[in-house]
Coordinates of C-alpha atoms in Angstrom, one line a residue:
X41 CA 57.1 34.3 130.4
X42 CA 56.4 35.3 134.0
X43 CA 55.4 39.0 134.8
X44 CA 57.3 41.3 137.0
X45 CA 55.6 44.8 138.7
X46 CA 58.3 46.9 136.9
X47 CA 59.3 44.7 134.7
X48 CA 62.7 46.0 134.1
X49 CA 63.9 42.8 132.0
X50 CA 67.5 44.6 132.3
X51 CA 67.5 44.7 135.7
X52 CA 70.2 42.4 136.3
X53 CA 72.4 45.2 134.9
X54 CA 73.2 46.4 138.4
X55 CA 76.1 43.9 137.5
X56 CA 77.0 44.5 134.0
X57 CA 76.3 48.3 134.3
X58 CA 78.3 48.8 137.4
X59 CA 80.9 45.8 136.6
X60 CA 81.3 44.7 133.0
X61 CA 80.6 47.1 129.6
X62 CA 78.2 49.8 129.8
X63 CA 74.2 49.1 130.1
X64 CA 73.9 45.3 130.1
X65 CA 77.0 44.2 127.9
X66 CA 79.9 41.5 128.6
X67 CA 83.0 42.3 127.4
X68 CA 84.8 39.1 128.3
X69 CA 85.2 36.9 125.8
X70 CA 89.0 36.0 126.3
X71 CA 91.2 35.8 129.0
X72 CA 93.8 36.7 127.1
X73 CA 92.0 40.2 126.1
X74 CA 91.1 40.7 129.8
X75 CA 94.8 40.8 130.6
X76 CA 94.9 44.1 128.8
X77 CA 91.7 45.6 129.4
X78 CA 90.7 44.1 125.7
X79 CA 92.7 47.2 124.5
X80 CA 93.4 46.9 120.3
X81 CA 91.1 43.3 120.3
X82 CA 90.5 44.0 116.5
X83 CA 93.9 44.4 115.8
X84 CA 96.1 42.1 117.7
X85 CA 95.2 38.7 116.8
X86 CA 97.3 37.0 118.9
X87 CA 94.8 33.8 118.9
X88 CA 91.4 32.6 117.9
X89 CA 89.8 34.5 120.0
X90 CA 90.2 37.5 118.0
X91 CA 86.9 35.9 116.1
X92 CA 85.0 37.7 118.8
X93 CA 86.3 41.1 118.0
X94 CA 87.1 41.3 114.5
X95 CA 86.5 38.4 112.0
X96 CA 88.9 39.5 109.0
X97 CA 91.9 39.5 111.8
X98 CA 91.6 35.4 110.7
X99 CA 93.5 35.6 108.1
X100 CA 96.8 36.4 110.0
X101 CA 96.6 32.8 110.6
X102 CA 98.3 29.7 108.6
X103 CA 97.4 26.8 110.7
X104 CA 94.6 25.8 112.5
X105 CA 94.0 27.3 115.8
X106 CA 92.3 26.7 118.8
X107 CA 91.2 29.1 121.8
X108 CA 89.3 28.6 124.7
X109 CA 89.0 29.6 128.3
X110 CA 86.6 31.0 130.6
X111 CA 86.8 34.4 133.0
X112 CA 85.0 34.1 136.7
X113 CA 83.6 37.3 137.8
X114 CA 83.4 38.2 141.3
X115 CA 81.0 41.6 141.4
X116 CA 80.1 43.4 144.8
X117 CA 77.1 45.5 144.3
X118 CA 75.3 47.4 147.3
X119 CA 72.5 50.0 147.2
X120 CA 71.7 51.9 149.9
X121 CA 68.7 54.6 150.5
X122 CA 65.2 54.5 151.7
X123 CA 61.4 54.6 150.1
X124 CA 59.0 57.7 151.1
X125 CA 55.4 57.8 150.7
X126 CA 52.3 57.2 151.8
X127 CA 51.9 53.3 151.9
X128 CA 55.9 52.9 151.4
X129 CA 58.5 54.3 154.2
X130 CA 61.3 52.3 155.2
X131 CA 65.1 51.5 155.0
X132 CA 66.2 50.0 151.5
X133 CA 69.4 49.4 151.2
X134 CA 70.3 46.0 149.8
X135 CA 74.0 44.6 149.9
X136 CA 75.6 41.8 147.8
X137 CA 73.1 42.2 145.6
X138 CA 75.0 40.4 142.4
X139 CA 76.0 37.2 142.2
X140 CA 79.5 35.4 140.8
X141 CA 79.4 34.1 137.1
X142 CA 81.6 32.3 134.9
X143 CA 82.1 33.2 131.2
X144 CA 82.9 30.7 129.4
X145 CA 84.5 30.5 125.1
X146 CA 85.9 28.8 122.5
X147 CA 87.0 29.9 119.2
X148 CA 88.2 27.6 116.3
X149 CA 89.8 29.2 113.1
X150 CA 90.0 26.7 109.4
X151 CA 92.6 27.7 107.0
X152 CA 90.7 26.7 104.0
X153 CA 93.6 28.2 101.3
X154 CA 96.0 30.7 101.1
X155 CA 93.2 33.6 100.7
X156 CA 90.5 32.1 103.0
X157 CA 89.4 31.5 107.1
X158 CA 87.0 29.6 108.7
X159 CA 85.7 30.8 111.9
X160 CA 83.9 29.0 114.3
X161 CA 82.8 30.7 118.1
X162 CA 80.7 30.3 121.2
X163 CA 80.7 33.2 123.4
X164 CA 78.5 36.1 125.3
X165 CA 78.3 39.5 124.8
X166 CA 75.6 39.8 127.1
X167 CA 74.1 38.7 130.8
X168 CA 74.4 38.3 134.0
X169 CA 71.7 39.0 137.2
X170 CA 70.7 40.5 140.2
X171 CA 68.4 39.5 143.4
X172 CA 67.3 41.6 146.0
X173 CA 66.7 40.3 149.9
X174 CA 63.5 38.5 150.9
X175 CA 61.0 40.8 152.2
X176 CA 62.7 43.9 150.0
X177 CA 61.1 47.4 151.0
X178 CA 61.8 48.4 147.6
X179 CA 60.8 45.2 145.7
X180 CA 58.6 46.7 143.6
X181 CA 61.2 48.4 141.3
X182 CA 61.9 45.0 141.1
X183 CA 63.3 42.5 143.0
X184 CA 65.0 39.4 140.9
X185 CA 66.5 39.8 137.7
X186 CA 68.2 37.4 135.6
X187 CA 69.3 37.0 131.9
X188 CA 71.5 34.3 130.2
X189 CA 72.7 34.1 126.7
X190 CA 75.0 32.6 124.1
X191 CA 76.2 33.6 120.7
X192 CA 77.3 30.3 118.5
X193 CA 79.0 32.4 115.3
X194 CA 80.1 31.0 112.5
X195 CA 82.2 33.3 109.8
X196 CA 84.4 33.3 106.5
X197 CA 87.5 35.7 106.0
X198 CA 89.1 37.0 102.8
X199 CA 92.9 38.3 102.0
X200 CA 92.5 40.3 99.6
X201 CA 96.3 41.4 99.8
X202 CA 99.1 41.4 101.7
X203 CA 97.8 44.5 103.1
X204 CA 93.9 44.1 103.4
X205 CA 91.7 41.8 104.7
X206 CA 87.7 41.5 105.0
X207 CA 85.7 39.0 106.9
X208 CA 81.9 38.8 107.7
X209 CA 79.8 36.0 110.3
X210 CA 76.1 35.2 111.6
X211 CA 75.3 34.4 114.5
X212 CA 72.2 32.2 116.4
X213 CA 71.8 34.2 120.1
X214 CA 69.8 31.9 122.8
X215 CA 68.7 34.0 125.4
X216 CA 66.5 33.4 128.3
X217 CA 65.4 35.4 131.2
X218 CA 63.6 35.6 134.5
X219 CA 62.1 39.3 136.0
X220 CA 60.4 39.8 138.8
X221 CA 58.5 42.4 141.5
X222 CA 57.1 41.9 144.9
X223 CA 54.7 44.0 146.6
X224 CA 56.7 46.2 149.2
X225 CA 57.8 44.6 152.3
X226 CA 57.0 41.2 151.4
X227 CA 57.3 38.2 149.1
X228 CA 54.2 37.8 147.5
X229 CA 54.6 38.0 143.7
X230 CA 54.0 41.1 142.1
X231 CA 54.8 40.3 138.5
X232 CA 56.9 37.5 137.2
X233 CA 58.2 36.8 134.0
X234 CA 60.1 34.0 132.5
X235 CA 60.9 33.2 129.4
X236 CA 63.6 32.0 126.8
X237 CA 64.3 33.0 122.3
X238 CA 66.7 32.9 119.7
X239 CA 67.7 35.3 117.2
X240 CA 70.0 35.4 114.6
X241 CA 72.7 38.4 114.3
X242 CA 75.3 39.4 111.5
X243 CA 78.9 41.3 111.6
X244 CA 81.5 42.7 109.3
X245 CA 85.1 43.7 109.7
X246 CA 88.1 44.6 108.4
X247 CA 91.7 44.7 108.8
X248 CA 94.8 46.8 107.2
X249 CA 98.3 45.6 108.0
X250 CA 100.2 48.9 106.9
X251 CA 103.7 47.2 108.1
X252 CA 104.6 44.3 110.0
X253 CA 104.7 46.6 112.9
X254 CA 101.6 48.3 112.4
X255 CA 97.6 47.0 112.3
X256 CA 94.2 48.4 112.3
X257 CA 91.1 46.8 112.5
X258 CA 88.1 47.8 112.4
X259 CA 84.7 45.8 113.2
X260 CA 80.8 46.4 113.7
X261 CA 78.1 43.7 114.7
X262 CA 74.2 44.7 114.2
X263 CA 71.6 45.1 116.7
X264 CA 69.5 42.3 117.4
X265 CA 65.9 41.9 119.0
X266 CA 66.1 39.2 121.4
X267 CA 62.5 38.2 121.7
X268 CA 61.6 36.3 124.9
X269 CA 58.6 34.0 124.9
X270 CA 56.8 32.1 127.8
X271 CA 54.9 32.5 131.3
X272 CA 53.5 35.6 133.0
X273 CA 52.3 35.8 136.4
X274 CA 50.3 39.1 137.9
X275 CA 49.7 38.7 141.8
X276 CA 47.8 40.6 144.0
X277 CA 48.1 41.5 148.1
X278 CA 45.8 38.9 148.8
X279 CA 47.8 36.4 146.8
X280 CA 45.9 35.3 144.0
X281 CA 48.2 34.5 141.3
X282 CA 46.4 35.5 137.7
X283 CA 48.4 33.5 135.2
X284 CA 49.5 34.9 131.1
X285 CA 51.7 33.8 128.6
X286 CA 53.6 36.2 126.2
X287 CA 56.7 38.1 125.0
X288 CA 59.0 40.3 125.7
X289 CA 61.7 42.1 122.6
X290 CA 65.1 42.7 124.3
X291 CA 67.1 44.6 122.3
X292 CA 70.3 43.7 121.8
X293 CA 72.4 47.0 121.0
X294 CA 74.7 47.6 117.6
X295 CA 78.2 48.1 118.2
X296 CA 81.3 48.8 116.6
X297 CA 85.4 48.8 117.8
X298 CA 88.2 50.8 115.8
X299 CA 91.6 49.5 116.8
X300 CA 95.3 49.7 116.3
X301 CA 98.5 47.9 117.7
X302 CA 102.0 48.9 117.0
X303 CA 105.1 47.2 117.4
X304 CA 107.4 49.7 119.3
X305 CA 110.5 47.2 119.5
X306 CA 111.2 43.5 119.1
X307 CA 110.1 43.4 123.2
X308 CA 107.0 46.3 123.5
X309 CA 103.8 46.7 121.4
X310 CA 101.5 49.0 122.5
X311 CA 97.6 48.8 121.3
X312 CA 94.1 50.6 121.7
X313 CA 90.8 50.4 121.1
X314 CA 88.0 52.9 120.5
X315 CA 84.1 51.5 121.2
X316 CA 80.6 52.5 120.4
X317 CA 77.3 51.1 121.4
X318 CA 74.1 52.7 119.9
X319 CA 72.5 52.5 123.2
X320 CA 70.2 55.0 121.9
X321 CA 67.8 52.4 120.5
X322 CA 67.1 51.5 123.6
X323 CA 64.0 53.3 124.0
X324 CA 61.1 51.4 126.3
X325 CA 60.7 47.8 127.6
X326 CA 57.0 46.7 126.7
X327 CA 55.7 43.2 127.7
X328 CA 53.1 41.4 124.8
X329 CA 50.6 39.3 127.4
X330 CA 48.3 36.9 124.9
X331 CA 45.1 37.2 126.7
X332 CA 45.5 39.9 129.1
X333 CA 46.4 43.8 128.2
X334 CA 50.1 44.4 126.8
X335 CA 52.1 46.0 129.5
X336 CA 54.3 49.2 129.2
X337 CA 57.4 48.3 131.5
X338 CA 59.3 51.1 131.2
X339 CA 60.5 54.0 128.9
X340 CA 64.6 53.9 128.7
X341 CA 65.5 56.9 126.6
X342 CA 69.3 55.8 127.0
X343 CA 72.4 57.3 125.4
X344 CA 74.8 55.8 122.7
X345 CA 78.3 55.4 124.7
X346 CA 81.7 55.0 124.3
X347 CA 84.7 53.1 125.7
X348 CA 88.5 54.1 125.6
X349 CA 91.6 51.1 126.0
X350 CA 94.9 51.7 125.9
X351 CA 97.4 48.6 127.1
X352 CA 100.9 47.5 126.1
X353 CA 102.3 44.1 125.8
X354 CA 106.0 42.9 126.8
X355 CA 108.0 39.9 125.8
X356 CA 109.8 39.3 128.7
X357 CA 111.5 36.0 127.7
X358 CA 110.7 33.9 124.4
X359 CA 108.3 32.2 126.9
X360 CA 106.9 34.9 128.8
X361 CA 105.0 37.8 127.8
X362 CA 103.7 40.5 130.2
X363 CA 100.4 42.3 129.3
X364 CA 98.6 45.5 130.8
X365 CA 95.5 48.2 129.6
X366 CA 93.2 50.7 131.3
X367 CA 90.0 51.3 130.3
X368 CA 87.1 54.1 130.5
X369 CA 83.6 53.1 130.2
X370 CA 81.1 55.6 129.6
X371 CA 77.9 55.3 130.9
X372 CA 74.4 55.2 128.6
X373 CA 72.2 56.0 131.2
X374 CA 70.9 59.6 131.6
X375 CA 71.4 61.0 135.5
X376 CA 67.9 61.4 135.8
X377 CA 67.2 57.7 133.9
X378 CA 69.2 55.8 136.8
X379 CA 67.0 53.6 138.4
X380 CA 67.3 51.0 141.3
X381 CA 66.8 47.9 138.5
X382 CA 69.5 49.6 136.1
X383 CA 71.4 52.3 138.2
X384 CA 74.4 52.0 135.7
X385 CA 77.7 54.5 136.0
X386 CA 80.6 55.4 134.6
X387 CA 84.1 52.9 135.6
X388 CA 87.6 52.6 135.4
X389 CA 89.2 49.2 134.6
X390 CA 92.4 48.4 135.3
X391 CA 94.2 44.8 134.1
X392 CA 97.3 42.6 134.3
X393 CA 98.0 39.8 132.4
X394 CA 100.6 37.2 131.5
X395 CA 101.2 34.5 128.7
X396 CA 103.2 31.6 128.9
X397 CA 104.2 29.1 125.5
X398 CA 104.6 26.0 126.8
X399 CA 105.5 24.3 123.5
X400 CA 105.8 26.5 119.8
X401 CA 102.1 25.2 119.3
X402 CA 100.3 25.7 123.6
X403 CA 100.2 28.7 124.8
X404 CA 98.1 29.7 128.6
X405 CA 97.1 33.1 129.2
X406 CA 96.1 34.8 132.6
X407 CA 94.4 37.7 133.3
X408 CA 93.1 39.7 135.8
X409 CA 91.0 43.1 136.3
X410 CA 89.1 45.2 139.3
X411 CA 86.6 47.6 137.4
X412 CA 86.1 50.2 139.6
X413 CA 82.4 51.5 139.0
X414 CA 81.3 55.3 140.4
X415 CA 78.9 55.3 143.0
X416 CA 76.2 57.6 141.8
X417 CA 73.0 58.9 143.0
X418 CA 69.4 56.9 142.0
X419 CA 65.8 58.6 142.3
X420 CA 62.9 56.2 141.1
X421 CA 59.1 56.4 141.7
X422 CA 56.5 54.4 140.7
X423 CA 52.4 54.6 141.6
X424 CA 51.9 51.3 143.5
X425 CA 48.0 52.1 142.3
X426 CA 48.6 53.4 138.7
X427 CA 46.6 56.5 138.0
X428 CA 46.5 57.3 141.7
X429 CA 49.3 59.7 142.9
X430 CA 48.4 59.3 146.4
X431 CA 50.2 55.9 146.2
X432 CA 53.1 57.0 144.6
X433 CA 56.1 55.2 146.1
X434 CA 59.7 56.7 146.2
X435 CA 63.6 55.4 146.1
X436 CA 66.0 57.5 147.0
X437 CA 69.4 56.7 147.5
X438 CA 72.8 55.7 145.8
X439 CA 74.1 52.8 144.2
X440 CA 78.4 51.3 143.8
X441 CA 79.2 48.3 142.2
X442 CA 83.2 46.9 141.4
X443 CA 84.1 43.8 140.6
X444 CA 87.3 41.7 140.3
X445 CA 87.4 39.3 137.1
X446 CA 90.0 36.5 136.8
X447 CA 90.7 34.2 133.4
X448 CA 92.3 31.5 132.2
X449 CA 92.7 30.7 128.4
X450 CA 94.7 28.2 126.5
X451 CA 95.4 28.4 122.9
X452 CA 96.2 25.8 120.5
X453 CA 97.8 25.6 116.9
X454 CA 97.7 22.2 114.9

């Protein structure tokens, strides 16, 4: 991997934390869900891409289907403040600080018999990344951060009844990442890391269809340790580059969704959803160097959190249907935790969306969202010379991210 002076591997979270699920989480993996803030996703199963939520929800299908689409992501992240101290003092505010992203998917669901589904995905659940300016004042919180990663899932669902149906998948997660820190005020490399890993994940759910107007799913999907293996780079002032390799364990959070959608009338259907993430296993980030000294990146101590969706769905015409959610996202990160590399905060999403069936088989989805993320306070210090408080270095300042995401998803039954 290569090595980074606060290696804060989750750095590129600015984005997720501020614009996509809490800490470093995606949450779009259809278009069709982003329409309605991907409230009741468990439960509604209104194409393939209910695989990502919920795999029992397969068996409310009797043909084939076919689901894919990707979600562009247009993030504007700023920090603003300054560093104090004796070696550090100057202005560090940063603007534009995330870039855009596609998100791309594709779900594929086998009817195998009258009892049993075959699931087949490609998604992400988590990514994205951050750089900071050339010549950052503040680059040794971390100036570059960026983290890639796919889920191929594969997964079998069972109808037990008419009422109740239960489904389990695996998954192999590709990750790989890039971290870095300068030394302040200049580009000379601090600590780099780069590096890439698999891992292999598992998930259960279930699903109760108490009438045909009312469903309730229910879904969890373990943690994973994303371990990622490769270069490290240390640097000094001077600019002698001393050169590692080793590993770095990202852990990849547990989570869970309870959902519900209910069919009001022939026309409306309201739906919501209820998420956890045990964020609270996210404890310290510590690099493993093979020849030189493991490295302690930094301790996290975050929170488990919670997300609320609410949305409601309209058939306007037997062609059209009208879709729209709110959402609350809570936070994991601790006041006092925020740092410049993960400053994280509370938001407010707020989606449209709109179906169209072309044929009884093609159906296109658009969808659209502004999360609207708090802009909240961040205090970080660091010793430039560790052990030496005289070269303690300080951020202070705030940190505001939104975004506006935008998808497109066609569905297919054969």
């Amino acid at each position: 991997m290569h090595s980074t002076l606060k290696l804060s591997a989750l750095s590129l979270l600015v984005i997720a934390g501020h614009t996509h699920a809490a800490g470093f989480q995606l949450a779009e993996q259809s278009a069709t869900g982003l329409g309605r803030a991907f409230a009741g996703e468990a439960a509604i199963a209104d194409n393939a891409s209910v695989l990502s939520r919920n795999v029992a929800a397969m068996t409310r299908f009797d043909k084939i289907a076919l689901s894919g689409g990707t979600i562009y992501v247009s993030p504007d992240v700023n920090i603003e403040g300054k560093t104090t101290g004796l070696l550090t003092h100057a202005d560090a505010t940063a603007r534009d600080i995330a870039a855009a992203a596609w998100v791309p998917n594709a779900y594929l669901i086998i009817p195998l018999n009258e009892q049993w589904r075959l699931g087949f995905s490609a998604t992400s659940y988590y990514g994205l990344g951050v750089k900071m300016p050339d010549n950052y004042s503040a680059g040794h919180f971390g100036n570059v951060s960026d983290i890639k990663t796919m889920d191929l899932g594969t997964s079998l669902a069972y109808r037990i009844n008419e009422m109740w149906s239960i489904g389990a998948g695996i998954s192999a997660i590709q990750g790989e990442g890039e971290v870095g820190g300068t030394f302040p005020s200049r580009n000379l490399i601090a600590k780099h890391l780069q590096g890439d890993g698999w891992a292999w994940g598992w998930n259960i759910g279930t699903l109760l269809e108490l009438s045909k107007q009312t469903r309730i799913g229910l879904s969890y999907r373990h943690d994973v340790n994303l371990r990622l293996s490769g270069d490290a780079i240390i640097g000094t002032p001077s600019g002698k580059e001393l050169k590692d390799t080793g590993s770095l364990d990202l852990p990849l959070p547990a989570t869970a969704e309870l959902a519900a959608v209910h069919q009001l009338t022939d026309n409306l259907a309201i739906h919501g959803s209820v998420n956890w993430t045990n964020w609270s296993k996210f404890v310290q980030l510590e690099a493993d160097l093979d020849n030189m000294s493991n490295m302690h990146i930094k301790d996290e101590h975050w929170e488990d959190s919670w997300r609320y969706a609410i949305g409601m769905t309209y058939q306007l015409t037997p062609q059209w249907q009208l879709r729209s959610g709110v959402a609350y996202d809570a936070s994991p990160v601790p006041a006092d935790r925020r740092t410049i590399s993960i400053p994280d905060a509370d938001r407010l999403w707020y989606s449209l969306g709109m179906g169209y069936q072309f044929t009884p088989n093609l159906t296109v989805d658009l969808g659209l969202t502004l999360i609207d993320g708090k802009k909240v306070d961040v205090t970080e210090k660091m010793e430039l010379q560790p052990g030496n408080p005289l070269t303690t270095s300080t951020f202070q300042g705030t940190s505001e991210g939104d975004a506006w995401l935008a998808g497109l998803q066609m569905s297919y039954l054969f």
